[in-house]
Coordinates of N, CA and C in Angstrom, one line a residue:
M110 N 8.9 13.3 -33.6 CA 9.5 12.7 -32.4 C 9.2 13.6 -31.2
S111 N 8.6 13.0 -30.1 CA 8.1 13.7 -29.0 C 8.9 13.7 -28.0
K112 N 9.1 14.5 -26.9 CA 9.9 14.6 -26.0 C 9.2 14.2 -24.6
Y113 N 9.4 13.3 -23.7 CA 9.0 12.9 -22.4 C 9.9 13.1 -21.4
V114 N 9.4 13.3 -20.2 CA 10.0 13.3 -19.0 C 9.5 12.2 -18.2
L115 N 10.6 11.2 -17.8 CA 10.2 10.0 -17.1 C 11.0 10.0 -15.8
T116 N 10.2 9.6 -14.8 CA 11.0 9.2 -13.5 C 11.2 7.8 -13.4
G117 N 12.2 7.5 -12.8 CA 12.5 6.0 -12.4 C 12.8 5.4 -13.5
G118 N 13.4 5.7 -14.6 CA 13.7 5.2 -15.9 C 14.9 4.3 -16.0
T119 N 15.5 4.1 -14.9 CA 16.8 3.3 -15.1 C 16.7 1.8 -14.7
T120 N 15.5 1.5 -13.8 CA 15.5 0.1 -13.6 C 13.7 -0.2 -13.7
G121 N 13.4 -1.5 -13.7 CA 12.2 -1.7 -13.6 C 11.2 -1.4 -14.7
I122 N 9.9 -0.9 -14.2 CA 8.9 -0.7 -15.2 C 9.4 0.6 -16.0
G123 N 10.0 1.5 -15.2 CA 10.6 2.5 -15.8 C 11.5 2.5 -16.8
A124 N 12.5 1.6 -16.7 CA 13.5 1.3 -17.8 C 12.8 0.7 -18.9
A125 N 11.7 -0.3 -18.8 CA 11.0 -0.8 -19.8 C 10.2 0.2 -20.5
T126 N 9.6 1.1 -19.9 CA 8.9 2.2 -20.5 C 9.9 3.2 -21.3
R127 N 11.1 3.4 -20.6 CA 11.9 4.3 -21.3 C 12.4 3.6 -22.7
D128 N 12.9 2.3 -22.6 CA 13.3 1.5 -23.8 C 12.2 1.5 -24.9
Q129 N 10.9 1.4 -24.5 CA 9.8 1.3 -25.4 C 9.7 2.7 -26.2
L130 N 9.6 3.9 -25.2 CA 9.6 5.2 -25.9 C 11.0 5.4 -26.8
V131 N 12.0 4.9 -26.5 CA 13.3 5.4 -27.4 C 13.1 4.6 -28.7
H132 N 12.5 3.3 -28.5 CA 12.4 2.5 -29.6 C 11.4 3.0 -30.7
L133 N 10.4 3.7 -30.1 CA 9.5 4.3 -30.8 C 9.9 5.6 -31.6
G134 N 11.1 6.2 -31.3 CA 11.7 7.4 -31.6 C 11.7 8.5 -31.0
H135 N 11.1 8.4 -29.6 CA 11.1 9.6 -29.0 C 12.1 9.9 -28.1
E136 N 12.3 11.2 -27.6 CA 13.3 11.6 -26.8 C 12.8 11.3 -25.3
V137 N 13.8 10.8 -24.3 CA 13.3 10.7 -23.1 C 14.4 11.3 -22.0
I138 N 13.8 11.9 -21.3 CA 14.6 12.6 -20.2 C 14.4 11.9 -18.9
N139 N 15.4 11.1 -18.5 CA 15.2 10.1 -17.2 C 15.5 11.0 -16.0
L140 N 14.6 11.0 -15.0 CA 14.9 11.5 -13.8 C 15.0 10.4 -12.9
D141 N 16.2 10.2 -12.3 CA 16.3 9.1 -11.3 C 17.5 9.4 -10.4
I142 N 17.5 8.6 -9.2 CA 18.4 8.6 -8.2 C 19.7 8.1 -8.6
R143 N 19.8 7.3 -9.8 CA 21.1 6.9 -10.3 C 21.0 6.8 -11.7
E144 N 21.8 7.2 -12.2 CA 22.2 6.8 -13.8 C 21.0 7.6 -14.3
G145 N 20.4 8.5 -14.0 CA 19.6 9.3 -14.8 C 20.0 10.3 -15.7
D146 N 19.5 11.0 -16.5 CA 20.0 12.2 -17.3 C 20.0 13.4 -16.2
Y147 N 19.1 13.4 -15.2 CA 19.1 14.3 -14.0 C 19.1 13.5 -12.9
T148 N 19.8 13.6 -12.0 CA 20.0 12.8 -10.7 C 18.9 13.5 -9.6
I149 N 18.0 12.8 -9.1 CA 17.0 13.6 -8.4 C 16.7 12.4 -7.2
D150 N 16.5 12.9 -6.0 CA 16.1 11.8 -5.0 C 14.8 12.4 -4.5
L151 N 13.8 11.7 -4.8 CA 12.3 12.2 -4.6 C 12.0 11.9 -3.3
S152 N 12.7 11.2 -2.5 CA 12.5 10.8 -1.1 C 12.9 12.1 -0.3
N153 N 13.7 12.9 -0.9 CA 14.1 14.3 -0.1 C 13.1 15.4 -0.9
V154 N 11.8 15.5 -0.2 CA 11.0 16.3 -0.9 C 11.4 17.9 -1.1
E155 N 11.9 18.3 -0.1 CA 12.5 19.9 0.0 C 13.6 19.9 -1.4
D156 N 14.5 19.3 -1.3 CA 15.9 19.4 -2.3 C 15.1 18.9 -3.5
S157 N 14.1 17.9 -3.8 CA 13.7 17.7 -5.2 C 12.9 18.7 -5.7
I158 N 12.1 19.4 -4.8 CA 11.4 20.6 -5.5 C 12.5 21.7 -6.1
A159 N 13.6 21.7 -5.3 CA 14.6 22.7 -6.0 C 15.0 22.2 -7.3
T160 N 15.4 21.0 -7.2 CA 16.0 20.3 -8.3 C 15.0 20.3 -9.5
L161 N 13.7 20.2 -9.4 CA 12.8 20.0 -10.3 C 12.4 21.5 -11.0
A162 N 12.7 22.5 -10.2 CA 12.8 23.9 -10.8 C 13.8 24.1 -11.7
Q163 N 15.1 23.5 -11.6 CA 16.2 23.6 -12.4 C 16.0 22.9 -13.6
I164 N 15.5 21.7 -13.3 CA 15.1 20.6 -14.6 C 14.0 21.4 -15.5
S165 N 13.0 22.2 -14.9 CA 12.0 22.6 -15.6 C 12.7 23.6 -16.6
A166 N 13.4 24.5 -16.1 CA 14.1 25.4 -16.9 C 15.1 24.8 -17.8
A167 N 15.5 23.8 -17.6 CA 16.4 23.0 -18.6 C 15.8 22.4 -19.7
V168 N 14.8 21.7 -19.5 CA 14.3 21.0 -20.6 C 13.5 21.2 -21.7
G169 N 12.7 22.7 -21.3 CA 12.1 23.2 -22.4 C 10.7 22.5 -22.5
A170 N 10.2 22.7 -23.6 CA 8.8 22.1 -23.9 C 8.8 20.7 -23.9
I171 N 7.9 20.0 -23.4 CA 7.8 18.5 -23.2 C 6.5 18.0 -23.8
D172 N 6.3 16.9 -24.2 CA 5.1 16.3 -24.8 C 4.4 15.3 -23.9
G173 N 5.0 15.0 -22.8 CA 4.6 14.2 -21.9 C 5.5 13.9 -20.7
I174 N 4.7 13.5 -19.5 CA 5.3 13.0 -18.3 C 5.0 11.7 -18.0
V175 N 5.8 11.0 -17.5 CA 5.4 9.5 -17.0 C 6.2 9.4 -15.8
T176 N 5.3 9.1 -14.7 CA 6.0 8.8 -13.3 C 6.1 7.5 -12.9
C177 N 7.2 6.9 -13.2 CA 7.4 5.5 -12.7 C 8.3 5.4 -11.5
A178 N 8.9 6.2 -11.1 CA 9.9 6.3 -9.8 C 9.0 5.9 -8.8
G179 N 9.4 4.7 -7.9 CA 8.5 4.3 -6.8 C 9.1 3.1 -6.1
V180 N 8.6 3.2 -4.9 CA 9.4 1.9 -4.1 C 8.2 1.0 -3.2
A181 N 8.4 -0.3 -3.3 CA 7.5 -1.1 -2.8 C 7.3 -1.2 -1.2
S182 N 6.2 -2.0 -0.8 CA 5.8 -2.1 0.6 C 7.0 -2.7 1.4
H183 N 7.9 -3.3 0.9 CA 8.9 -3.8 1.9 C 9.9 -2.8 2.0
F184 N 10.0 -1.5 1.5 CA 11.0 -0.3 1.8 C 11.0 -0.3 3.1
P185 N 12.2 0.0 3.9 CA 12.3 0.0 5.2 C 11.9 1.3 5.9
D186 N 11.8 2.5 5.1 CA 11.1 3.6 5.7 C 9.8 4.2 5.0
K187 N 8.8 3.8 6.2 CA 7.3 4.1 5.5 C 7.1 5.6 5.2
E188 N 8.0 6.6 5.9 CA 7.6 8.0 5.3 C 8.0 8.2 4.1
K189 N 9.2 7.5 3.7 CA 10.0 7.6 2.4 C 8.8 6.9 1.3
I190 N 8.3 5.8 1.6 CA 7.3 5.2 0.8 C 6.4 6.4 0.3
L191 N 5.8 7.1 1.2 CA 4.9 8.2 0.9 C 5.4 9.3 0.1
D192 N 6.6 9.8 0.6 CA 7.4 10.7 -0.1 C 7.8 10.3 -1.7
I193 N 8.3 9.4 -1.9 CA 8.6 8.9 -3.1 C 7.5 8.7 -4.1
N194 N 6.5 7.8 -3.5 CA 5.5 7.4 -4.4 C 4.3 8.4 -4.7
F195 N 4.0 9.2 -3.5 CA 2.9 10.2 -3.7 C 3.6 11.5 -4.0
W196 N 4.2 11.9 -3.1 CA 4.8 13.4 -3.2 C 5.8 13.5 -4.4
G197 N 6.7 12.6 -4.6 CA 7.4 12.6 -5.9 C 6.5 12.7 -7.2
T198 N 5.6 11.9 -7.3 CA 4.6 12.1 -8.5 C 4.1 13.4 -8.4
V199 N 3.5 13.9 -7.4 CA 2.8 15.4 -7.2 C 3.6 16.4 -7.8
N200 N 5.0 16.3 -7.1 CA 5.9 17.5 -7.2 C 6.5 17.4 -8.8
V201 N 6.7 16.2 -9.2 CA 7.0 16.2 -10.6 C 6.1 16.9 -11.5
I202 N 4.8 16.5 -11.7 CA 3.9 16.9 -12.3 C 3.7 18.3 -12.2
T203 N 3.6 18.9 -10.9 CA 3.4 20.1 -10.7 C 4.4 21.2 -11.1
A204 N 5.6 20.7 -11.1 CA 6.8 21.4 -11.5 C 7.0 21.4 -12.8
L205 N 6.4 20.4 -13.7 CA 6.8 20.4 -15.4 C 5.6 20.7 -15.7
Q206 N 4.2 20.9 -15.1 CA 3.2 21.6 -15.9 C 3.3 22.5 -16.7
Q207 N 4.1 23.6 -16.4 CA 4.3 24.7 -17.3 C 5.0 24.5 -18.6
N208 N 5.7 23.2 -18.6 CA 6.6 22.8 -19.8 C 5.7 22.0 -20.8
L209 N 4.5 21.6 -20.4 CA 3.8 20.6 -21.3 C 3.2 21.6 -22.6
C210 N 3.4 20.9 -23.7 CA 2.9 21.4 -24.9 C 1.4 21.1 -25.1
D211 N 0.8 21.9 -25.9 CA -0.6 21.6 -26.4 C -0.8 20.1 -26.7
G212 N -1.6 19.2 -26.1 CA -2.0 18.2 -26.3 C -1.1 17.1 -25.7
A213 N -0.3 17.7 -24.8 CA 0.6 16.7 -23.8 C -0.1 15.8 -23.1
R214 N 0.7 14.7 -22.8 CA 0.1 13.5 -21.9 C 0.8 13.5 -20.6
I215 N 0.0 13.0 -19.5 CA 0.7 12.7 -18.2 C 0.0 11.3 -17.9
V216 N 1.2 10.4 -17.5 CA 0.9 9.0 -17.1 C 1.4 8.9 -15.6
A217 N 0.6 8.8 -14.8 CA 1.3 8.6 -13.3 C 0.9 7.2 -12.9
I218 N 1.9 6.4 -12.7 CA 1.9 5.0 -12.4 C 1.1 4.8 -11.1
S219 N 0.3 4.1 -11.0 CA -0.4 3.6 -9.5 C -0.1 2.0 -9.6
S220 N -1.0 1.3 -8.7 CA -0.7 0.0 -8.5 C -2.1 -0.8 -8.4
N221 N -2.3 -1.9 -8.9 CA -3.3 -2.8 -8.5 C -3.6 -2.8 -7.1
S222 N -2.5 -2.7 -6.2 CA -2.7 -2.7 -4.8 C -3.4 -1.5 -4.2
A223 N -3.6 -0.5 -4.9 CA -4.0 0.8 -4.4 C -5.6 0.5 -3.7
P224 N -6.3 -0.2 -4.1 CA -7.7 -0.3 -3.2 C -7.6 -1.1 -1.9
Q225 N -6.2 -1.5 -1.8 CA -6.1 -2.4 -0.5 C -5.8 -1.8 0.8
C226 N -5.7 -0.4 0.5 CA -5.4 0.6 1.7 C -6.6 0.6 2.3
R227 N -6.6 0.3 3.5 CA -8.0 0.6 4.5 C -7.8 1.5 5.6
H228 N -7.1 2.7 5.4 CA -6.9 3.6 6.1 C -7.2 5.1 5.4
P229 N -8.4 5.5 5.2 CA -8.9 6.6 4.5 C -8.2 7.9 5.0
D230 N -7.8 8.0 6.5 CA -7.4 9.1 7.1 C -5.8 9.4 6.5
L231 N -5.1 8.1 6.1 CA -3.9 8.2 5.5 C -4.0 9.1 4.2
I232 N -4.8 8.5 3.4 CA -5.1 9.1 1.9 C -5.7 10.3 1.9
E233 N -6.5 10.7 2.9 CA -7.1 12.2 3.0 C -5.9 13.0 3.4
A234 N -4.9 12.7 4.1 CA -4.0 13.5 4.7 C -3.2 13.8 3.5
M235 N -2.8 12.9 2.5 CA -2.1 13.0 1.3 C -2.7 14.2 0.3
L236 N -4.0 13.5 0.2 CA -4.7 14.4 -0.8 C -4.9 16.1 -0.3
E237 N -5.0 16.2 0.9 CA -4.8 17.6 1.5 C -3.5 18.3 1.7
L238 N -2.7 17.3 1.1 CA -1.2 17.9 1.0 C -0.5 17.9 2.3
D239 N -1.1 17.1 3.4 CA -0.5 17.5 4.8 C 0.6 16.4 5.1
R240 N 1.7 16.6 4.4 CA 2.7 15.5 4.6 C 3.1 15.3 6.0
A241 N 3.1 16.2 7.1 CA 3.2 15.8 8.5 C 2.3 14.9 9.0
R242 N 1.0 15.3 8.7 CA 0.0 14.4 9.4 C 0.2 12.9 8.7
A243 N 0.2 12.9 7.2 CA 0.5 11.7 6.7 C 1.5 10.8 7.2
H244 N 2.9 11.5 7.6 CA 4.0 10.9 8.1 C 3.8 10.4 9.7
A245 N 2.9 11.0 10.3 CA 2.4 10.7 11.7 C 1.6 9.3 11.6
L246 N 0.6 9.6 10.6 CA -0.2 8.2 10.5 C 0.5 6.9 10.1
A247 N 1.5 7.2 9.3 CA 2.5 6.1 8.8 C 3.0 5.3 9.8
A248 N 3.3 6.0 10.8 CA 4.3 5.5 11.8 C 3.4 4.1 12.4
D249 N 2.2 4.3 12.5 CA 1.4 3.1 12.9 C 0.9 2.1 12.1
L250 N 1.4 2.2 10.8 CA 0.8 1.5 9.6 C 2.0 0.4 8.9
T251 N 1.5 -0.6 8.3 CA 2.4 -1.3 7.7 C 2.9 -0.8 6.7
G252 N 4.1 -1.3 6.1 CA 4.6 -0.9 4.8 C 3.6 -1.0 3.5
H253 N 2.8 -2.1 3.7 CA 1.8 -2.4 2.7 C 0.7 -1.3 2.7
D254 N 0.2 -1.1 3.9 CA -0.8 -0.1 4.0 C -0.3 1.4 3.3
C255 N 1.1 1.7 3.8 CA 1.6 3.1 3.2 C 1.8 2.9 1.7
Y256 N 2.1 1.7 1.2 CA 2.2 1.6 -0.3 C 1.0 1.8 -1.1
A257 N 0.0 1.0 -0.6 CA -1.2 0.9 -1.1 C -2.0 2.3 -0.9
G258 N -1.8 3.1 0.2 CA -2.3 4.3 0.5 C -1.6 5.3 -0.5
S259 N -0.3 5.1 -0.8 CA 0.4 6.3 -1.6 C -0.2 6.0 -3.0
K260 N -0.2 4.8 -3.4 CA -0.7 4.6 -4.7 C -2.3 5.0 -5.0
Q261 N -3.0 4.7 -4.0 CA -4.6 5.0 -4.0 C -4.5 6.6 -4.0
A262 N -3.8 7.1 -3.2 CA -3.5 8.8 -3.5 C -3.2 9.4 -4.6
V263 N -2.3 8.6 -5.2 CA -1.8 9.0 -6.6 C -3.0 9.0 -7.5
A264 N -3.6 7.9 -7.6 CA -4.7 7.7 -8.5 C -5.9 8.8 -8.2
R265 N -6.3 9.0 -7.1 CA -7.2 10.1 -6.6 C -6.9 11.4 -6.9
W266 N -5.6 11.6 -6.7 CA -4.9 13.1 -7.0 C -5.0 13.4 -8.5
V267 N -4.7 12.6 -9.3 CA -4.7 12.6 -10.8 C -6.0 12.7 -11.2
R268 N -7.0 12.0 -10.9 CA -8.6 12.3 -11.1 C -9.1 13.8 -10.7
Q269 N -8.7 14.1 -9.5 CA -9.0 15.7 -9.0 C -8.4 16.6 -9.9
Q270 N -7.2 16.4 -10.4 CA -6.4 17.3 -11.4 C -6.8 17.3 -12.7
A271 N -7.3 16.2 -13.2 CA -7.3 15.9 -14.6 C -8.2 17.0 -15.2
P272 N -9.4 17.7 -14.7 CA -10.2 18.8 -15.4 C -9.2 19.8 -15.6
S273 N -8.5 20.4 -14.8 CA -7.6 21.6 -14.8 C -6.5 21.2 -15.9
Y274 N -5.8 20.1 -16.0 CA -4.8 19.8 -16.9 C -5.5 19.5 -18.1
A275 N -6.6 19.1 -18.4 CA -7.3 18.8 -19.7 C -7.6 20.2 -20.4
R276 N -7.9 21.2 -19.5 CA -8.3 22.4 -20.3 C -6.9 23.2 -20.8
Q277 N -5.7 22.8 -20.0 CA -4.4 23.3 -20.6 C -3.9 22.7 -21.8

């Protein structure tokens, strides 16, 4: 049996993923804003970083991370779309990297909408981890631009990080 940390495992894709992993006999630790094994609000980046440090200390060695937590383009706060979808993913993976066993896996959920963002400056701000600039740019964009941009940034960030994680 393997141990996975999953974000957003209470509803939607995350719940289906959690159910499948449990059905296969794996232990799943659900990080969610409601009804998770650990309550975490990924939209509050500063608090979630502190919470993730506590979770990292508590869960021990893990065999994988799956980041399903996210909000869609109709979410009313465009800054929080970026915070949950992009910074939530980055912060969870970064905070739990030290917990990964040899041969562990990371699955970061993106979207088929990712290529639809036509604002490379937004994506670059996220990839440069410049949250203030990304938030400023989001103010003039649609929710769809922020959603697609956050998911494209996730996909690109994972590709950038993959070589160092693969060595681990």
